[in-house]
GROMACS .gro file of C-alpha atoms in nm:
model
  464
    1MET     CA    1  -2.399   7.490   1.442
    2SER     CA    2  -2.340   7.491   1.821
    3ALA     CA    3  -2.036   7.655   1.976
    4ALA     CA    4  -1.747   7.444   2.094
    5PRO     CA    5  -1.744   7.343   2.463
    6ALA     CA    6  -1.554   7.563   2.706
    7GLY     CA    7  -1.178   7.522   2.673
    8LEU     CA    8  -1.189   7.426   2.305
    9PRO     CA    9  -1.117   7.653   2.008
   10PRO     CA   10  -1.388   7.708   1.743
   11LEU     CA   11  -1.410   7.383   1.546
   12GLU     CA   12  -1.522   7.510   1.204
   13GLY     CA   13  -1.226   7.455   0.970
   14LEU     CA   14  -0.994   7.357   1.256
   15PRO     CA   15  -0.734   7.087   1.182
   16VAL     CA   16  -0.786   6.821   1.452
   17LEU     CA   17  -0.574   6.515   1.520
   18VAL     CA   18  -0.758   6.211   1.659
   19TYR     CA   19  -0.542   5.947   1.827
   20SER     CA   20  -0.677   5.592   1.773
   21MET     CA   21  -0.944   5.456   1.539
   22GLY     CA   22  -1.119   5.248   1.803
   23ILE     CA   23  -1.480   5.302   1.910
   24GLU     CA   24  -1.398   5.622   2.098
   25GLY     CA   25  -1.174   5.759   1.822
   26ARG     CA   26  -1.438   5.703   1.556
   27ASP     CA   27  -1.705   5.859   1.778
   28LEU     CA   28  -1.482   6.163   1.832
   29ALA     CA   29  -1.408   6.192   1.459
   30ARG     CA   30  -1.778   6.186   1.363
   31TRP     CA   31  -1.865   6.448   1.625
   32LEU     CA   32  -1.579   6.675   1.515
   33ILE     CA   33  -1.656   6.640   1.143
   34ALA     CA   34  -2.022   6.727   1.208
   35ARG     CA   35  -1.898   7.056   1.357
   36GLY     CA   36  -1.682   7.141   1.061
   37ALA     CA   37  -1.343   7.023   1.185
   38ARG     CA   38  -1.085   6.885   0.943
   39VAL     CA   39  -0.996   6.549   1.097
   40THR     CA   40  -0.681   6.339   1.069
   41ILE     CA   41  -0.668   6.002   1.248
   42SER     CA   42  -0.344   5.844   1.370
   43ASP     CA   43  -0.337   5.483   1.490
   44THR     CA   44  -0.029   5.272   1.562
   45ARG     CA   45  -0.202   4.952   1.450
   46THR     CA   46  -0.151   4.814   1.102
   47ASP     CA   47  -0.426   4.819   0.840
   48ALA     CA   48  -0.465   4.442   0.883
   49ALA     CA   49  -0.510   4.476   1.260
   50LEU     CA   50  -0.764   4.755   1.217
   51ALA     CA   51  -0.956   4.552   0.959
   52ALA     CA   52  -0.964   4.255   1.195
   53ALA     CA   53  -1.109   4.483   1.465
   54GLY     CA   54  -1.370   4.619   1.224
   55ALA     CA   55  -1.227   4.971   1.255
   56GLU     CA   56  -1.285   5.186   0.947
   57PRO     CA   57  -1.249   5.565   0.933
   58PRO     CA   58  -1.579   5.756   0.936
   59GLU     CA   59  -1.689   5.939   0.625
   60GLY     CA   60  -1.530   6.282   0.602
   61VAL     CA   61  -1.195   6.200   0.763
   62GLU     CA   62  -0.931   6.379   0.553
   63ARG     CA   63  -0.632   6.159   0.634
   64VAL     CA   64  -0.558   5.831   0.812
   65VAL     CA   65  -0.204   5.736   0.920
   66THR     CA   66  -0.155   5.381   1.048
   67GLY     CA   67   0.118   5.135   1.136
   68GLN     CA   68   0.365   5.387   1.278
   69PRO     CA   69   0.412   5.594   1.597
   70LEU     CA   70   0.146   5.854   1.669
   71LEU     CA   71   0.175   6.161   1.447
   72ASP     CA   72   0.348   6.469   1.582
   73PRO     CA   73   0.064   6.710   1.679
   74ALA     CA   74   0.249   7.019   1.551
   75GLY     CA   75   0.024   7.216   1.316
   76PHE     CA   76  -0.304   7.090   1.464
   77GLY     CA   77  -0.539   7.304   1.668
   78LEU     CA   78  -0.677   7.024   1.886
   79VAL     CA   79  -0.585   6.669   1.983
   80ALA     CA   80  -0.875   6.431   2.058
   81VAL     CA   81  -0.765   6.118   2.238
   82SER     CA   82  -0.902   5.769   2.288
   83GLN     CA   83  -0.864   5.636   2.644
   84SER     CA   84  -0.614   5.380   2.513
   85ILE     CA   85  -0.356   5.659   2.476
   86LEU     CA   86  -0.206   5.717   2.820
   87ARG     CA   87  -0.152   6.073   2.935
   88TYR     CA   88   0.226   6.039   2.955
   89ASP     CA   89   0.257   5.924   2.591
   90PRO     CA   90   0.529   6.129   2.418
   91ALA     CA   91   0.279   6.252   2.158
   92LEU     CA   92   0.062   6.405   2.430
   93ALA     CA   93   0.364   6.549   2.608
   94ARG     CA   94   0.450   6.715   2.278
   95ALA     CA   95   0.095   6.853   2.245
   96ARG     CA   96   0.114   7.002   2.594
   97GLU     CA   97   0.455   7.149   2.516
   98LEU     CA   98   0.304   7.316   2.208
   99GLY     CA   99   0.002   7.441   2.404
  100ILE     CA  100  -0.245   7.237   2.196
  101PRO     CA  101  -0.571   7.159   2.380
  102ILE     CA  102  -0.641   6.789   2.448
  103THR     CA  103  -0.986   6.638   2.485
  104THR     CA  104  -1.150   6.294   2.499
  105GLN     CA  105  -1.487   6.132   2.440
  106MET     CA  106  -1.574   6.109   2.812
  107ARG     CA  107  -1.451   6.462   2.885
  108LEU     CA  108  -1.667   6.606   2.606
  109PHE     CA  109  -1.967   6.393   2.697
  110LEU     CA  110  -1.968   6.503   3.062
  111GLN     CA  111  -1.936   6.866   2.948
  112LEU     CA  112  -2.221   6.843   2.697
  113CYS     CA  113  -2.469   6.591   2.839
  114PRO     CA  114  -2.803   6.761   2.922
  115GLY     CA  115  -2.932   6.473   3.137
  116ARG     CA  116  -2.852   6.350   3.485
  117THR     CA  117  -2.539   6.136   3.487
  118ILE     CA  118  -2.463   5.832   3.702
  119GLY     CA  119  -2.100   5.723   3.674
  120ILE     CA  120  -1.960   5.399   3.813
  121THR     CA  121  -1.590   5.320   3.839
  122GLY     CA  122  -1.374   5.084   4.044
  123SER     CA  123  -1.097   4.831   4.013
  124SER     CA  124  -1.355   4.555   3.989
  125GLY     CA  125  -1.730   4.519   3.978
  126LYS     CA  126  -1.801   4.828   3.768
  127SER     CA  127  -1.933   4.636   3.464
  128THR     CA  128  -2.174   4.424   3.668
  129THR     CA  129  -2.284   4.717   3.883
  130THR     CA  130  -2.343   4.939   3.580
  131ALA     CA  131  -2.547   4.670   3.405
  132LEU     CA  132  -2.749   4.604   3.722
  133VAL     CA  133  -2.821   4.976   3.771
  134GLY     CA  134  -2.941   4.979   3.409
  135ALA     CA  135  -3.170   4.684   3.484
  136MET     CA  136  -3.307   4.873   3.786
  137ALA     CA  137  -3.373   5.180   3.571
  138SER     CA  138  -3.557   4.961   3.321
  139ALA     CA  139  -3.764   4.799   3.596
  140ALA     CA  140  -3.849   5.145   3.731
  141GLY     CA  141  -3.965   5.266   3.389
  142ILE     CA  142  -3.696   5.535   3.381
  143GLU     CA  143  -3.588   5.697   3.054
  144PHE     CA  144  -3.219   5.609   3.045
  145VAL     CA  145  -2.912   5.559   2.828
  146LEU     CA  146  -2.643   5.305   2.919
  147GLY     CA  147  -2.287   5.356   2.794
  148GLY     CA  148  -1.930   5.454   2.864
  149ASN     CA  149  -1.651   5.201   2.896
  150ILE     CA  150  -1.887   4.924   2.783
  151GLY     CA  151  -1.830   5.041   2.426
  152GLU     CA  152  -2.109   5.283   2.335
  153PRO     CA  153  -2.036   5.573   2.094
  154LEU     CA  154  -2.149   5.831   2.351
  155LEU     CA  155  -2.118   6.153   2.151
  156ALA     CA  156  -2.336   6.009   1.874
  157ARG     CA  157  -2.616   5.964   2.129
  158LEU     CA  158  -2.618   6.320   2.264
  159GLY     CA  159  -2.906   6.413   2.034
  160GLU     CA  160  -3.141   6.160   2.198
  161ILE     CA  161  -3.066   6.269   2.555
  162ARG     CA  162  -3.308   6.515   2.717
  163PRO     CA  163  -3.279   6.693   3.056
  164GLU     CA  164  -3.507   6.424   3.204
  165THR     CA  165  -3.293   6.137   3.070
  166THR     CA  166  -3.069   5.949   3.312
  167VAL     CA  167  -2.734   5.845   3.165
  168ILE     CA  168  -2.566   5.547   3.333
  169LEU     CA  169  -2.194   5.530   3.259
  170GLU     CA  170  -1.925   5.273   3.328
  171ILE     CA  171  -1.605   5.478   3.356
  172SER     CA  172  -1.254   5.331   3.344
  173HIS     CA  173  -0.937   5.463   3.506
  174THR     CA  174  -0.801   5.555   3.163
  175GLN     CA  175  -1.110   5.764   3.088
  176LEU     CA  176  -1.054   5.942   3.420
  177GLN     CA  177  -0.711   6.057   3.302
  178TYR     CA  178  -0.869   6.353   3.123
  179THR     CA  179  -1.207   6.433   3.283
  180ASP     CA  180  -1.267   6.772   3.441
  181ARG     CA  181  -1.626   6.705   3.550
  182SER     CA  182  -1.779   6.439   3.770
  183PRO     CA  183  -2.114   6.263   3.731
  184HIS     CA  184  -2.408   6.385   3.936
  185ILE     CA  185  -2.405   6.048   4.114
  186ALA     CA  186  -2.049   5.914   4.119
  187ALA     CA  187  -1.992   5.564   4.260
  188VAL     CA  188  -1.662   5.386   4.330
  189THR     CA  189  -1.702   5.012   4.387
  190ASN     CA  190  -1.349   4.960   4.526
  191VAL     CA  191  -0.986   5.047   4.458
  192THR     CA  192  -0.730   4.765   4.474
  193PRO     CA  193  -0.393   4.709   4.302
  194ASN     CA  194  -0.456   4.697   3.929
  195HIS     CA  195  -0.304   4.832   3.607
  196LEU     CA  196   0.036   4.873   3.772
  197ASP     CA  197   0.183   4.802   3.430
  198GLN     CA  198   0.047   5.145   3.330
  199PHE     CA  199   0.058   5.363   3.641
  200SER     CA  200   0.215   5.374   3.986
  201TRP     CA  201  -0.016   5.286   4.275
  202ASP     CA  202  -0.044   5.653   4.380
  203GLU     CA  203  -0.123   5.758   4.022
  204TYR     CA  204  -0.387   5.487   3.991
  205VAL     CA  205  -0.555   5.586   4.319
  206GLY     CA  206  -0.546   5.948   4.204
  207LEU     CA  207  -0.730   5.860   3.883
  208LYS     CA  208  -1.007   5.688   4.079
  209ARG     CA  209  -1.027   5.985   4.319
  210ASN     CA  210  -1.074   6.212   4.017
  211HIS     CA  211  -1.413   6.046   3.965
  212ILE     CA  212  -1.558   6.242   4.260
  213ALA     CA  213  -1.315   6.538   4.260
  214HIS     CA  214  -1.527   6.770   4.045
  215GLN     CA  215  -1.863   6.720   4.215
  216SER     CA  216  -2.064   7.009   4.359
  217ARG     CA  217  -2.266   7.030   4.680
  218GLY     CA  218  -2.577   6.907   4.502
  219ASP     CA  219  -2.409   6.588   4.375
  220VAL     CA  220  -2.373   6.247   4.544
  221ALA     CA  221  -2.069   6.023   4.601
  222VAL     CA  222  -2.148   5.655   4.666
  223LEU     CA  223  -1.848   5.483   4.824
  224ASN     CA  224  -1.771   5.133   4.952
  225ALA     CA  225  -1.708   5.145   5.327
  226ASP     CA  226  -1.552   4.796   5.321
  227ASN     CA  227  -1.261   4.903   5.100
  228PRO     CA  228  -0.986   5.105   5.276
  229VAL     CA  229  -0.909   5.324   4.975
  230THR     CA  230  -1.267   5.422   4.897
  231ARG     CA  231  -1.328   5.467   5.268
  232ALA     CA  232  -1.046   5.722   5.266
  233PHE     CA  233  -1.217   5.902   4.974
  234MET     CA  234  -1.509   5.987   5.204
  235ALA     CA  235  -1.325   6.279   5.362
  236SER     CA  236  -1.292   6.449   5.024
  237ALA     CA  237  -1.654   6.409   4.911
  238ARG     CA  238  -1.786   6.754   4.817
  239GLY     CA  239  -2.156   6.676   4.806
  240ARG     CA  240  -2.386   6.427   4.970
  241LEU     CA  241  -2.219   6.102   5.081
  242ALA     CA  242  -2.375   5.755   5.065
  243VAL     CA  243  -2.191   5.437   5.163
  244THR     CA  244  -2.223   5.063   5.114
  245SER     CA  245  -2.115   4.757   5.309
  246ILE     CA  246  -2.166   4.382   5.305
  247GLU     CA  247  -1.978   4.342   5.633
  248GLY     CA  248  -2.247   4.486   5.859
  249PRO     CA  249  -2.469   4.787   5.938
  250ILE     CA  250  -2.366   5.137   5.834
  251ASP     CA  251  -2.388   5.467   6.023
  252LEU     CA  252  -2.447   5.682   5.714
  253ASP     CA  253  -2.709   5.675   5.441
  254GLY     CA  254  -2.661   5.407   5.177
  255ALA     CA  255  -2.712   5.031   5.149
  256CYS     CA  256  -2.588   4.733   5.350
  257ILE     CA  257  -2.671   4.384   5.477
  258GLU     CA  258  -2.884   4.353   5.792
  259ASP     CA  259  -3.037   4.031   5.926
  260GLY     CA  260  -2.991   3.853   5.595
  261ASP     CA  261  -3.149   4.128   5.384
  262ILE     CA  262  -3.012   4.396   5.155
  263VAL     CA  263  -3.149   4.718   5.306
  264ILE     CA  264  -3.154   5.086   5.215
  265ARG     CA  265  -3.073   5.325   5.498
  266ARG     CA  266  -3.187   5.687   5.499
  267GLY     CA  267  -3.145   5.868   5.832
  268SER     CA  268  -3.275   5.641   6.107
  269ARG     CA  269  -3.502   5.449   5.871
  270THR     CA  270  -3.409   5.122   5.698
  271THR     CA  271  -3.608   4.971   5.412
  272PRO     CA  272  -3.555   4.606   5.311
  273VAL     CA  273  -3.495   4.543   4.942
  274LEU     CA  274  -3.480   4.161   4.931
  275PRO     CA  275  -3.317   3.865   5.108
  276VAL     CA  276  -2.953   3.798   5.025
  277GLY     CA  277  -3.054   3.450   4.911
  278ASP     CA  278  -3.253   3.601   4.624
  279VAL     CA  279  -2.940   3.738   4.456
  280ARG     CA  280  -2.882   3.514   4.151
  281LEU     CA  281  -2.517   3.607   4.099
  282ARG     CA  282  -2.251   3.387   4.258
  283GLY     CA  283  -1.992   3.516   4.506
  284ARG     CA  284  -1.955   3.780   4.777
  285HIS     CA  285  -1.809   4.021   4.523
  286ASN     CA  286  -2.139   4.010   4.334
  287LEU     CA  287  -2.330   4.062   4.657
  288ALA     CA  288  -2.122   4.378   4.702
  289ASN     CA  289  -2.213   4.481   4.347
  290ALA     CA  290  -2.584   4.431   4.418
  291VAL     CA  291  -2.562   4.638   4.737
  292MET     CA  292  -2.376   4.915   4.550
  293ALA     CA  293  -2.641   4.914   4.276
  294CYS     CA  294  -2.915   4.950   4.538
  295ALA     CA  295  -2.740   5.247   4.699
  296ILE     CA  296  -2.706   5.416   4.359
  297ALA     CA  297  -3.070   5.348   4.270
  298ALA     CA  298  -3.183   5.484   4.608
  299GLU     CA  299  -2.990   5.807   4.549
  300ALA     CA  300  -3.150   5.828   4.204
  301GLY     CA  301  -3.492   5.803   4.371
  302TRP     CA  302  -3.604   5.475   4.218
  303PRO     CA  303  -3.846   5.245   4.405
  304VAL     CA  304  -3.727   4.951   4.610
  305THR     CA  305  -3.963   4.724   4.416
  306ALA     CA  306  -3.769   4.799   4.096
  307MET     CA  307  -3.437   4.722   4.268
  308ALA     CA  308  -3.567   4.387   4.394
  309ARG     CA  309  -3.720   4.292   4.057
  310ALA     CA  310  -3.395   4.368   3.874
  311ILE     CA  311  -3.177   4.174   4.117
  312ARG     CA  312  -3.403   3.869   4.110
  313THR     CA  313  -3.392   3.850   3.730
  314PHE     CA  314  -3.038   3.971   3.660
  315ALA     CA  315  -2.819   3.684   3.537
  316GLY     CA  316  -2.496   3.881   3.501
  317VAL     CA  317  -2.291   4.031   3.220
  318PRO     CA  318  -2.119   3.838   2.940
  319HIS     CA  319  -1.771   3.708   3.023
  320ARG     CA  320  -1.821   3.747   3.401
  321LEU     CA  321  -1.877   3.400   3.552
  322GLU     CA  322  -2.085   3.323   3.243
  323ILE     CA  323  -2.197   2.961   3.221
  324VAL     CA  324  -2.116   2.823   2.876
  325GLY     CA  325  -2.244   2.468   2.930
  326ARG     CA  326  -2.135   2.117   3.025
  327ALA     CA  327  -1.881   1.884   2.870
  328GLY     CA  328  -1.725   1.573   3.020
  329GLY     CA  329  -1.965   1.609   3.312
  330ALA     CA  330  -1.796   1.939   3.412
  331LEU     CA  331  -1.945   2.287   3.412
  332TRP     CA  332  -1.750   2.525   3.183
  333VAL     CA  333  -1.751   2.891   3.288
  334ASN     CA  334  -1.631   3.199   3.099
  335ASP     CA  335  -1.477   3.464   3.328
  336SER     CA  336  -1.262   3.630   3.062
  337ILE     CA  337  -1.331   3.973   3.214
  338ALA     CA  338  -1.110   3.869   3.510
  339THR     CA  339  -0.796   4.050   3.392
  340SER     CA  340  -0.626   4.071   3.732
  341PRO     CA  341  -0.533   3.809   3.993
  342GLU     CA  342  -0.778   3.965   4.238
  343ARG     CA  343  -1.068   3.903   4.001
  344THR     CA  344  -0.955   3.546   3.948
  345VAL     CA  345  -0.959   3.498   4.327
  346ALA     CA  346  -1.316   3.632   4.339
  347GLY     CA  347  -1.413   3.389   4.063
  348LEU     CA  348  -1.257   3.093   4.240
  349ARG     CA  349  -1.431   3.180   4.565
  350SER     CA  350  -1.767   3.173   4.386
  351PHE     CA  351  -1.754   2.792   4.355
  352THR     CA  352  -1.751   2.510   4.608
  353GLU     CA  353  -1.687   2.245   4.341
  354PRO     CA  354  -1.332   2.135   4.245
  355VAL     CA  355  -1.195   2.378   3.985
  356VAL     CA  356  -0.978   2.327   3.680
  357LEU     CA  357  -0.849   2.681   3.627
  358LEU     CA  358  -0.733   2.832   3.296
  359LEU     CA  359  -0.485   3.108   3.379
  360GLY     CA  360  -0.292   3.331   3.140
  361GLY     CA  361  -0.280   3.632   2.911
  362ARG     CA  362  -0.059   3.938   2.959
  363ASP     CA  363   0.078   4.014   3.304
  364LYS     CA  364  -0.007   4.341   3.484
  365HIS     CA  365   0.279   4.316   3.736
  366LEU     CA  366   0.041   4.257   4.028
  367PRO     CA  367   0.094   4.053   4.348
  368LEU     CA  368   0.016   3.682   4.319
  369ASP     CA  369   0.007   3.579   4.687
  370LEU     CA  370  -0.374   3.583   4.724
  371LEU     CA  371  -0.409   3.400   4.394
  372GLN     CA  372  -0.168   3.132   4.512
  373GLU     CA  373  -0.367   3.091   4.833
  374ALA     CA  374  -0.697   3.060   4.642
  375VAL     CA  375  -0.547   2.811   4.394
  376ARG     CA  376  -0.423   2.595   4.682
  377GLU     CA  377  -0.768   2.603   4.845
  378ARG     CA  378  -0.998   2.572   4.541
  379CYS     CA  379  -0.820   2.416   4.243
  380ARG     CA  380  -0.762   2.055   4.148
  381ALA     CA  381  -0.564   2.150   3.838
  382VAL     CA  382  -0.438   2.462   3.662
  383VAL     CA  383  -0.362   2.509   3.293
  384CYS     CA  384  -0.145   2.815   3.217
  385PHE     CA  385  -0.134   2.968   2.870
  386GLY     CA  386  -0.033   3.277   2.677
  387GLU     CA  387   0.241   3.534   2.729
  388SER     CA  388   0.225   3.519   3.109
  389GLY     CA  389   0.179   3.140   3.113
  390PRO     CA  390   0.535   3.069   3.238
  391LEU     CA  391   0.500   3.329   3.517
  392PHE     CA  392   0.170   3.184   3.638
  393HIS     CA  393   0.300   2.830   3.599
  394ASP     CA  394   0.596   2.906   3.823
  395ALA     CA  395   0.360   3.062   4.077
  396VAL     CA  396   0.116   2.769   4.104
  397ARG     CA  397   0.343   2.470   4.044
  398GLY     CA  398   0.344   2.258   4.359
  399LEU     CA  399   0.019   2.408   4.488
  400VAL     CA  400  -0.205   2.166   4.294
  401ASP     CA  401  -0.183   1.806   4.178
  402VAL     CA  402  -0.156   1.909   3.812
  403ALA     CA  403  -0.014   2.234   3.670
  404LEU     CA  404   0.031   2.241   3.294
  405LEU     CA  405   0.190   2.501   3.067
  406VAL     CA  406   0.065   2.539   2.708
  407ASP     CA  407   0.095   2.812   2.446
  408THR     CA  408  -0.258   2.911   2.350
  409LEU     CA  409  -0.616   2.918   2.474
  410ASP     CA  410  -0.699   2.646   2.219
  411ALA     CA  411  -0.438   2.421   2.377
  412ALA     CA  412  -0.557   2.516   2.727
  413VAL     CA  413  -0.916   2.411   2.651
  414ASP     CA  414  -0.790   2.086   2.497
  415ALA     CA  415  -0.578   2.013   2.805
  416ALA     CA  416  -0.862   2.102   3.044
  417SER     CA  417  -1.102   1.870   2.861
  418GLY     CA  418  -0.862   1.585   2.936
  419LEU     CA  419  -0.832   1.684   3.304
  420ALA     CA  420  -1.197   1.758   3.383
  421ARG     CA  421  -1.403   1.510   3.581
  422PRO     CA  422  -1.779   1.495   3.639
  423GLY     CA  423  -1.871   1.753   3.903
  424ASP     CA  424  -1.575   1.982   3.827
  425VAL     CA  425  -1.591   2.345   3.720
  426VAL     CA  426  -1.359   2.438   3.434
  427LEU     CA  427  -1.306   2.810   3.484
  428LEU     CA  428  -1.147   3.050   3.237
  429SER     CA  429  -1.050   3.328   3.478
  430PRO     CA  430  -0.720   3.437   3.327
  431GLY     CA  431  -0.578   3.688   3.577
  432GLY     CA  432  -0.414   3.876   3.289
  433THR     CA  433  -0.523   4.100   3.005
  434SER     CA  434  -0.608   3.961   2.663
  435PHE     CA  435  -0.367   4.181   2.467
  436ASP     CA  436  -0.106   3.912   2.408
  437ALA     CA  437  -0.342   3.738   2.164
  438TYR     CA  438  -0.679   3.921   2.143
  439PRO     CA  439  -0.794   4.283   2.096
  440ASN     CA  440  -1.002   4.267   2.416
  441PHE     CA  441  -1.134   4.031   2.682
  442GLU     CA  442  -1.463   3.997   2.492
  443ALA     CA  443  -1.283   3.843   2.193
  444ARG     CA  444  -1.099   3.605   2.425
  445GLY     CA  445  -1.424   3.504   2.595
  446ALA     CA  446  -1.600   3.455   2.263
  447HIS     CA  447  -1.317   3.229   2.145
  448PHE     CA  448  -1.343   3.028   2.468
  449ARG     CA  449  -1.718   2.983   2.414
  450GLN     CA  450  -1.653   2.864   2.059
  451LEU     CA  451  -1.390   2.614   2.173
  452VAL     CA  452  -1.606   2.475   2.453
  453ARG     CA  453  -1.914   2.440   2.232
  454ALA     CA  454  -1.703   2.238   1.987
  455LEU     CA  455  -1.620   1.974   2.251
  456PRO     CA  456  -1.770   1.636   2.154
  457ASP     CA  457  -2.025   1.595   2.435
  458PHE     CA  458  -2.109   1.962   2.493
  459THR     CA  459  -2.459   2.048   2.615
  460GLU     CA  460  -2.612   2.385   2.693
  461GLU     CA  461  -2.693   2.467   3.053
  462VAL     CA  462  -2.922   2.748   3.166
  463ALA     CA  463  -2.795   2.959   3.457
  464PRO     CA  464  -2.999   2.911   3.776
   0.00000   0.00000   0.00000
């Protein structure tokens, strides 16, 4: 049996407390049990909520405590934490007070992974960029593993990863709370106000900066030159620096737009990848994602032909401007992944057609001024729903001809079907998290698809 990673006590026979029985918690529990640890899981959710989420304890867990505050860590030799448990939680403060080591799935994975790691984080665009980099790796014939915040049980896959394997990771700000290593290629798409219901702005920026903080001279940081925060990160890059821009040419190595093409720059040489018009994804934000993916792939050493092939065939990720179909002559689009006002603005700006917007969920305490401006410019009607429905309704009332307030997503789809006209886009781009009514944005998006497909005159439509 292999020794424990640096900083951890020997695991054989060690009582370990795992916080949360989500995907990461179960992955941690299995990995710990396989190394002889005696595992207890604590989750604040009820048994009914866990059953609804399909969360069952792995075989070998000695004890599961649910439906109450997180267990006191006293008496345990290690606390293993899902990213959903924030670092200032009283249970973790207690563990630190007692001197109990704390670890996480992502922390362990970056310590143990034998392959080259590519990590992508950012306030927005990280899911699309990660998926597109994976498509480029596939087109290049690279041996790779895709995982991280997209829901893969990473530790369970360590056995299939060899030194020549490339691991492509989407990494969230909450995973960056605990990491003490950085990926070999670490990319930050952008940093904008987000998750201010969890952290202060300075704390949030600090978490994103942690993504590149532990790199060595042989590593690469890929940073967006168009974003003021990531531009400021450039001064602290420890290894090679590559940059991206969709605003114009760049002075450093990286990727940008020149004369209507996405190009790779290395020294004084530029290599065209493909014309901007060949990018299938809608919106300037997705153009920025494609440019970022090209810069990452270039640093990984993959051919330009593979980048171009992937971009030309990549139709996007589920729940991000995902076309569901047509009903009432309108195009219905699922953008459930848009959990902040900024992402809703990006979604709205991806369409020239009149928009009936579905807005709601749980508020993150973020500014609404840019959303209000985009609603005034792009929307014909807005239907607000969920916990933050009244807040959004107050913000958009008077900016559009029709602004309705309903309780649920079901009611919002019903109302939108009565408002939609031929040629409209009905866009679920909520601007808030799903946690008022759903376990995640995927469940919300899946419910939206189900509701739309049940409309009387629904027809499928293939994305262009």
